[in-house]
Structures are given as C-alpha cells and as structure tokens.
Coordinates of N, CA, C and O in Angstrom, one line a residue:
M1 N 1.7 -17.7 -18.0 CA 1.7 -16.9 -18.7 C 2.4 -15.3 -18.6 O 2.6 -14.7 -17.4
S2 N 2.6 -15.3 -19.4 CA 3.2 -13.7 -19.0 C 2.3 -12.1 -19.6 O 1.4 -12.1 -20.3
A3 N 3.0 -11.3 -18.9 CA 1.9 -9.7 -19.4 C 2.4 -9.4 -20.6 O 3.2 -9.6 -21.8
P4 N 1.6 -8.8 -21.3 CA 1.4 -8.0 -22.5 C 2.5 -7.1 -22.7 O 3.2 -6.4 -21.7
P5 N 2.9 -7.3 -24.0 CA 4.4 -6.1 -24.3 C 4.2 -5.2 -24.2 O 3.1 -4.5 -24.5
E6 N 4.9 -4.0 -23.6 CA 4.9 -2.7 -23.8 C 5.1 -1.9 -24.5 O 5.8 -2.7 -25.9
P7 N 3.9 -1.3 -25.5 CA 3.9 -0.5 -26.4 C 5.7 0.5 -26.8 O 6.1 0.7 -26.0
A8 N 5.7 0.3 -28.4 CA 7.2 0.5 -28.4 C 7.5 2.2 -28.1 O 8.4 2.5 -28.0
D9 N 6.4 3.2 -28.2 CA 6.5 4.4 -28.1 C 6.1 5.1 -26.9 O 5.6 5.8 -25.9
A10 N 6.0 4.1 -25.5 CA 5.8 4.5 -24.4 C 6.4 5.6 -23.7 O 6.0 6.5 -22.7
D11 N 7.8 5.5 -24.0 CA 8.7 6.4 -23.0 C 8.7 7.9 -24.1 O 8.9 9.0 -23.3
A12 N 8.1 7.8 -25.2 CA 7.7 9.2 -25.8 C 6.9 10.0 -25.3 O 6.7 11.1 -25.4
D13 N 5.8 9.4 -24.2 CA 4.8 9.8 -24.0 C 5.1 10.4 -22.3 O 4.4 11.3 -21.7
A14 N 6.3 10.0 -21.9 CA 6.7 9.9 -20.5 C 6.9 10.9 -20.0 O 8.0 11.8 -20.9
P15 N 6.9 11.5 -18.7 CA 7.3 13.1 -18.3 C 8.7 13.3 -18.5 O 9.1 11.5 -18.2
P16 N 9.3 14.3 -18.5 CA 11.1 14.6 -18.2 C 10.9 13.5 -16.9 O 10.5 13.5 -15.9
A17 N 12.8 13.2 -17.0 CA 13.4 12.4 -15.5 C 12.7 13.3 -14.6 O 12.9 12.9 -13.2
L18 N 13.4 14.7 -14.5 CA 13.2 15.7 -13.5 C 12.0 15.8 -12.7 O 12.2 16.0 -11.8
E19 N 11.0 16.0 -14.0 CA 9.8 15.8 -13.3 C 9.2 14.9 -12.4 O 8.3 14.5 -11.1
R20 N 9.6 13.4 -13.2 CA 9.1 12.0 -12.5 C 10.0 12.1 -10.6 O 9.4 11.7 -9.9
A21 N 11.4 12.5 -10.8 CA 11.7 12.6 -9.6 C 11.3 13.3 -8.9 O 11.3 13.2 -7.2
A22 N 10.4 14.8 -9.0 CA 10.2 15.2 -8.7 C 9.0 15.2 -7.8 O 7.9 15.1 -6.6
V23 N 7.8 14.1 -8.8 CA 6.7 13.8 -7.8 C 7.0 12.8 -7.1 O 6.3 12.4 -5.5
R24 N 8.3 11.5 -7.3 CA 8.2 10.9 -6.1 C 9.1 11.2 -4.8 O 8.5 10.8 -3.5
L25 N 9.5 12.2 -4.8 CA 10.4 13.2 -3.7 C 9.1 13.7 -3.0 O 9.2 13.2 -1.8
R26 N 8.4 13.9 -3.7 CA 7.5 14.7 -3.1 C 6.0 13.8 -2.1 O 5.6 13.7 -1.4
L27 N 6.1 12.3 -2.7 CA 5.3 11.4 -2.5 C 5.8 10.9 -1.4 O 5.3 10.8 -0.4
V28 N 7.3 10.6 -1.2 CA 8.0 9.9 -0.2 C 8.0 11.0 0.8 O 8.2 11.2 2.1
G29 N 8.2 12.4 0.4 CA 8.8 13.6 1.6 C 7.8 13.7 2.4 O 7.7 13.8 3.8
T30 N 6.5 13.8 1.7 CA 5.2 14.3 2.7 C 5.1 13.3 3.5 O 4.7 13.6 4.4
A31 N 5.2 11.9 3.3 CA 5.2 10.8 4.1 C 6.0 11.0 5.4 O 5.8 10.8 6.4
A32 N 7.2 11.0 4.8 CA 8.3 11.2 5.8 C 8.1 12.2 6.9 O 8.2 12.1 7.7
L33 N 7.5 13.8 6.4 CA 7.7 14.6 7.0 C 6.5 14.1 8.1 O 6.5 14.5 9.5
A34 N 5.3 13.7 7.7 CA 3.9 13.2 8.6 C 4.5 12.6 9.7 O 4.2 12.8 10.8
G35 N 5.7 11.4 9.2 CA 6.0 10.3 10.4 C 6.8 11.0 10.9 O 6.9 10.7 12.5
A36 N 7.7 12.1 10.6 CA 8.4 13.0 11.4 C 7.7 13.6 12.6 O 8.1 13.7 14.0
L37 N 6.8 14.3 12.2 CA 5.7 14.9 13.1 C 5.3 14.2 14.2 O 5.0 14.4 15.5
V38 N 4.6 12.9 13.6 CA 4.0 12.1 14.5 C 4.8 11.5 15.5 O 4.5 11.6 16.6
A39 N 6.4 11.7 15.1 CA 7.1 10.7 16.1 C 7.4 11.9 17.0 O 7.2 11.5 18.5
A40 N 7.6 13.1 16.8 CA 8.2 14.0 17.6 C 6.8 14.5 18.2 O 7.5 14.5 19.8
V41 N 6.0 14.7 18.0 CA 4.4 14.8 19.1 C 4.4 13.8 19.9 O 4.4 14.1 21.5
W42 N 4.3 12.2 19.6 CA 4.5 11.4 20.5 C 5.9 11.2 21.6 O 5.2 11.0 23.0
L43 N 6.5 11.8 21.1 CA 8.2 11.5 22.0 C 8.0 12.7 22.9 O 8.1 12.7 24.3
V44 N 7.4 13.8 22.8 CA 7.1 15.3 23.4 C 6.2 14.8 24.7 O 6.4 15.2 25.7
A45 N 5.1 14.1 24.4 CA 4.2 13.6 24.8 C 4.8 12.8 26.4 O 4.3 12.7 27.5
T46 N 5.4 11.8 25.7 CA 5.9 10.4 26.3 C 7.0 11.4 27.3 O 7.3 10.9 28.8
L47 N 7.9 12.5 27.2 CA 8.9 13.4 28.0 C 7.9 13.8 28.8 O 8.6 13.9 30.3
V48 N 7.2 14.1 28.8 CA 6.1 15.0 30.2 C 5.8 13.9 30.9 O 6.0 14.1 31.9
V49 N 5.4 12.4 30.4 CA 4.5 11.5 31.3 C 5.3 10.7 31.9 O 5.1 10.0 33.1
G50 N 6.0 10.1 30.9 CA 6.9 8.7 31.4 C 8.2 8.1 31.1 O 9.5 9.6 30.8
D51 N 8.3 7.4 30.7 CA 9.9 6.8 30.2 C 10.5 7.4 28.9 O 9.7 6.4 27.9
F52 N 11.2 7.9 28.7 CA 11.7 8.6 27.8 C 12.3 8.2 27.0 O 12.2 7.4 25.6
A53 N 13.3 7.2 27.5 CA 14.4 6.2 26.7 C 14.0 5.0 26.4 O 13.5 4.8 24.7
G54 N 13.0 4.6 26.9 CA 12.2 3.6 26.2 C 10.9 4.0 25.2 O 11.1 2.8 24.1
S55 N 10.7 5.4 25.4 CA 9.7 5.1 24.3 C 10.4 6.1 22.9 O 9.9 5.3 21.9
V56 N 11.6 6.5 23.1 CA 13.0 6.6 22.2 C 13.1 5.6 21.3 O 12.9 5.1 19.9
E57 N 13.0 4.1 21.7 CA 13.4 2.9 21.0 C 12.3 2.4 20.7 O 12.6 1.8 19.6
T58 N 10.9 2.3 21.3 CA 9.5 1.6 20.9 C 9.5 2.5 19.3 O 8.9 1.8 18.3
T59 N 9.5 3.7 19.7 CA 9.0 4.6 18.3 C 9.9 4.2 17.4 O 9.6 4.2 15.9
F60 N 11.4 4.2 17.5 CA 12.4 3.7 16.5 C 11.9 2.4 15.9 O 12.1 2.3 14.5
A61 N 11.2 1.5 16.8 CA 11.4 0.1 16.5 C 9.8 -0.1 15.3 O 10.0 -0.3 14.4
L62 N 9.0 0.9 15.9 CA 7.9 0.8 15.2 C 7.9 1.3 13.9 O 7.3 1.3 12.7
G63 N 8.7 2.8 13.6 CA 9.2 3.1 12.5 C 9.7 2.3 11.5 O 9.2 2.4 10.1
S64 N 10.5 1.2 11.9 CA 11.6 0.8 11.1 C 10.7 -0.5 10.9 O 10.7 -1.2 9.9
L65 N 9.7 -1.0 11.4 CA 8.6 -1.9 11.3 C 7.7 -1.6 9.8 O 7.8 -1.8 9.1
A66 N 7.4 -0.1 10.0 CA 6.4 0.5 8.8 C 7.6 0.8 7.6 O 7.1 0.0 6.6
F67 N 9.1 1.2 7.9 CA 9.5 0.8 6.5 C 9.7 -0.3 6.0 O 9.7 -0.1 4.8
G68 N 9.7 -1.5 7.0 CA 10.2 -2.8 6.2 C 9.1 -3.0 5.5 O 9.0 -3.8 4.7
F69 N 7.7 -2.7 5.9 CA 6.8 -3.2 5.3 C 6.6 -2.9 4.1 O 6.1 -3.1 3.2
G70 N 7.1 -1.3 4.1 CA 6.4 -0.9 3.0 C 7.6 -0.9 1.9 O 7.3 -1.5 0.6
L71 N 9.1 -1.5 2.6 CA 9.8 -2.0 1.3 C 9.4 -3.2 1.1 O 9.4 -3.3 -0.4
L72 N 9.1 -4.1 1.7 CA 8.4 -5.4 1.1 C 7.3 -5.0 0.3 O 7.6 -5.9 -0.8
G73 N 6.6 -4.4 0.7 CA 5.1 -4.3 0.0 C 5.4 -3.6 -1.6 O 5.2 -4.2 -2.7
W74 N 6.6 -2.7 -1.4 CA 6.6 -2.3 -2.8 C 7.1 -3.2 -3.7 O 7.3 -2.9 -4.9
S75 N 8.3 -3.4 -3.5 CA 9.2 -4.7 -4.3 C 8.2 -5.6 -4.8 O 8.1 -6.4 -5.8
G76 N 7.1 -6.4 -3.3 CA 6.2 -7.3 -4.0 C 5.1 -6.7 -5.3 O 5.0 -7.5 -6.1
A77 N 5.2 -5.4 -5.4 CA 3.9 -5.1 -6.2 C 4.9 -4.8 -7.7 O 4.1 -5.0 -9.0
V78 N 6.4 -4.1 -7.0 CA 7.3 -4.5 -8.5 C 7.7 -5.6 -9.4 O 6.8 -5.9 -10.4
A79 N 7.8 -6.6 -8.1 CA 7.7 -7.9 -8.8 C 6.7 -8.7 -9.4 O 6.7 -9.8 -10.4
L80 N 5.4 -8.7 -8.6 CA 4.3 -9.2 -9.6 C 3.4 -8.5 -10.0 O 1.8 -8.8 -10.2
G81 N 3.3 -7.1 -10.0 CA 2.3 -6.1 -10.4 C 1.8 -6.6 -11.5 O 0.4 -6.7 -11.9
R82 N 2.3 -6.7 -12.5 CA 1.6 -7.3 -14.1 C 1.2 -8.5 -13.8 O 0.1 -8.5 -15.0
G83 N 1.7 -9.3 -12.9 CA 1.1 -10.6 -13.4 C -0.6 -10.1 -12.6 O -1.6 -11.1 -13.0
I84 N -0.4 -10.1 -11.7 CA -2.1 -9.7 -10.8 C -2.6 -8.7 -12.1 O -4.1 -9.4 -11.7
E85 N -2.1 -7.7 -12.1 CA -3.1 -7.1 -13.1 C -3.3 -8.1 -14.6 O -5.1 -8.2 -14.7
S86 N -2.9 -9.1 -15.0 CA -3.5 -9.8 -16.0 C -3.9 -10.4 -15.6 O -5.3 -11.2 -16.2
M87 N -4.0 -11.1 -14.4 CA -5.1 -12.3 -13.6 C -6.4 -11.6 -14.0 O -7.1 -12.4 -13.8
Q88 N -6.2 -10.4 -12.8 CA -7.7 -9.8 -12.9 C -8.4 -9.5 -13.9 O -9.5 -9.5 -14.2
T89 N -7.6 -9.2 -15.2 CA -8.0 -8.9 -16.8 C -8.6 -10.4 -17.2 O -9.4 -10.1 -17.3
H90 N -7.8 -11.3 -16.9 CA -8.3 -12.8 -17.0 C -9.3 -13.2 -16.7 O -10.4 -14.0 -16.9
L91 N -9.6 -13.2 -14.9 CA -11.0 -13.2 -14.3 C -11.8 -12.5 -14.2 O -13.2 -12.5 -14.0
D92 N -11.5 -11.3 -14.7 CA -12.7 -10.4 -14.8 C -13.4 -9.6 -13.9 O -14.6 -9.5 -13.2
T93 N -12.2 -9.1 -13.0 CA -12.7 -9.1 -11.7 C -13.1 -7.6 -11.4 O -14.2 -6.9 -10.1
G94 N -12.5 -6.9 -12.2 CA -13.3 -5.3 -12.0 C -12.9 -4.9 -10.6 O -13.5 -3.4 -10.3
T95 N -11.8 -5.0 -10.0 CA -11.3 -4.3 -8.9 C -10.6 -2.8 -9.0 O -10.6 -2.4 -7.7
G96 N -9.9 -3.0 -10.0 CA -9.6 -1.1 -10.4 C -7.7 -1.4 -9.6 O -7.4 -0.8 -9.7
W97 N -7.4 -2.7 -9.0 CA -5.9 -2.6 -8.5 C -5.2 -2.5 -9.8 O -5.2 -2.8 -10.7
T98 N -4.1 -1.6 -9.6 CA -2.8 -1.4 -10.5 C -1.6 -1.3 -9.9 O -1.4 -1.1 -8.4
E99 N -0.3 -1.7 -10.8 CA 0.3 -1.5 -9.9 C 1.1 -0.7 -9.7 O 1.7 -0.3 -8.6
A100 N 0.4 0.5 -10.4 CA 1.3 1.6 -10.2 C 0.6 2.0 -8.8 O 1.0 2.9 -7.9
D101 N -0.9 2.1 -8.5 CA -1.4 2.4 -7.3 C -0.8 1.6 -5.8 O -0.2 2.6 -4.8
A102 N -0.4 0.5 -6.2 CA 0.3 -0.2 -5.2 C 1.5 0.0 -4.8 O 2.1 0.4 -3.5
R103 N 2.5 0.3 -6.2 CA 3.9 0.9 -5.1 C 3.7 2.3 -4.9 O 4.5 2.5 -3.9
R104 N 2.7 3.3 -5.3 CA 2.2 4.7 -4.4 C 2.4 4.4 -3.5 O 2.4 5.1 -2.0
A105 N 1.2 3.4 -3.0 CA 0.6 3.6 -1.5 C 2.2 2.6 -0.3 O 1.9 3.4 1.1
M106 N 2.7 2.0 -1.0 CA 3.5 1.2 -0.6 C 5.1 2.3 -0.1 O 5.5 2.0 0.8
A107 N 5.4 2.8 -1.3 CA 6.1 4.3 -1.2 C 5.6 5.4 0.2 O 6.9 5.7 0.7
R108 N 4.4 5.3 0.1 CA 3.8 6.2 1.4 C 4.0 5.8 2.4 O 4.6 6.3 3.4
I109 N 4.0 4.2 2.8 CA 4.2 3.6 4.0 C 5.5 3.6 4.0 O 5.8 3.6 5.6
L110 N 6.4 3.2 3.3 CA 7.3 3.5 3.7 C 8.0 4.5 3.9 O 9.2 4.6 5.1
G111 N 8.0 5.9 3.5 CA 8.3 6.9 3.7 C 7.9 7.7 4.9 O 8.6 8.1 6.0
F112 N 6.8 6.9 5.7 CA 5.8 7.5 7.1 C 7.3 7.0 7.9 O 7.2 7.2 9.1
G113 N 7.3 5.3 7.5 CA 8.2 4.4 8.5 C 9.5 5.5 8.7 O 10.0 5.4 9.7
L114 N 10.2 5.6 7.4 CA 11.4 6.2 7.4 C 11.5 7.5 8.6 O 12.3 8.2 9.2
G115 N 10.4 8.5 8.3 CA 9.9 9.4 9.0 C 10.1 9.4 10.6 O 10.4 10.4 11.5
V116 N 9.3 8.6 11.0 CA 8.6 8.3 12.0 C 10.5 7.9 12.7 O 10.7 8.1 13.7
M117 N 11.6 7.0 12.2 CA 12.6 6.5 12.7 C 13.6 8.2 12.9 O 14.4 8.2 13.7
L118 N 13.3 8.8 11.5 CA 14.5 10.1 11.5 C 13.9 10.9 12.8 O 14.7 11.5 13.3
G119 N 12.7 11.3 12.9 CA 12.1 11.8 14.0 C 12.3 11.7 15.0 O 12.4 12.4 16.4
A120 N 12.3 10.1 16.1 CA 12.4 9.5 16.8 C 14.3 9.8 16.9 O 14.6 10.0 18.1
T121 N 15.2 9.5 16.1 CA 16.2 10.0 16.0 C 16.8 11.3 16.5 O 17.2 11.6 17.3
T122 N 15.7 12.6 15.9 CA 16.4 13.4 16.3 C 15.9 14.0 17.2 O 16.5 14.7 18.2
V123 N 14.4 14.0 17.7 CA 14.2 14.0 19.2 C 14.8 13.5 20.8 O 15.6 14.1 21.3
G124 N 15.1 12.0 20.2 CA 15.9 11.7 21.1 C 17.3 12.2 21.3 O 17.6 12.7 22.5
T125 N 17.9 12.7 20.4 CA 19.2 13.0 20.4 C 18.5 14.9 20.7 O 19.9 15.3 21.5
A126 N 18.5 15.0 20.5 CA 18.0 16.8 21.0 C 17.9 16.7 22.7 O 18.5 17.6 23.5
V127 N 16.7 15.6 22.7 CA 16.9 16.2 24.0 C 17.5 15.3 25.2 O 18.0 15.9 26.1
S128 N 18.4 14.4 24.9 CA 20.0 14.0 25.1 C 20.9 15.1 25.7 O 21.2 15.2 26.0
A129 N 20.6 15.6 24.4 CA 22.2 16.8 24.4 C 21.4 17.8 25.7 O 22.5 18.4 26.2
V130 N 20.4 18.2 25.6 CA 20.0 19.3 26.2 C 19.9 18.5 28.3 O 20.3 19.5 29.0
A131 N 19.8 17.4 28.4 CA 19.2 16.9 29.6 C 20.5 16.8 30.2 O 22.0 17.1 29.7

C-alpha cells in the first residue's frame, strides 16, 4: 500500500529555505555543542584520575556509536516514515508517532554523537600538545 499523495500546494506554505536551514542547523548544532561539552568534562575528569589516552579513544568510539545510531535511525525514518504513519492510521493505534518527530530525534542523537567525537578529538589534541 502506498502513502497518500502530497497536496499540490504543499511547497507554497513551506517556510523559506534559509529559515529551514537555520532550524536544522540549530537542531543539530545544539546537540553537537552538548556532546562536545559532555566529552570535554568527561576527558578533563579522566585526565585528573586515570588513563587519558585510553579515555580519548573510548570517548571517540562511544561518540561514533551514537553518530552511527542516529544516522541509521534518521535514514530509516526517511525511508519508512510514511509507511509507518499509514499503517498506524489504518490500524487506528493513536500513538502520535510521526516521521518528522522521528527524523528530529535521530538528528539530535546524530548531532550529539558528532559533538562527542569532535570534543574528544579537540581535547585529546590540546592535552597532547601541552604535555
């Protein structure tokens, strides 16, 4: 069963491209900033307590895991979103799940993982340059 067709004038009501890009950048950027801050705090704490080089590698690996999960989830939401919405409408489940919400959530996870990777790389490089 295919998804219902989009209305012909759907693009007429859409916000300008620059506004959409700003919203998407803010969505991913705030999550990336949060990830970078988490990575920096974690790595500074491990610098004081224990094995710093191992912590940088582990932090980067965990960030890449979150990034990969977010990327896979986002692409799944794009590929299957309309079908899942149609199935829920047909079955009358009333869960409120939407493709847009799933894409937004996965973009936040993706951005957080990206921020953790960038934070681990930045802090690791800065500490190794100073030491």
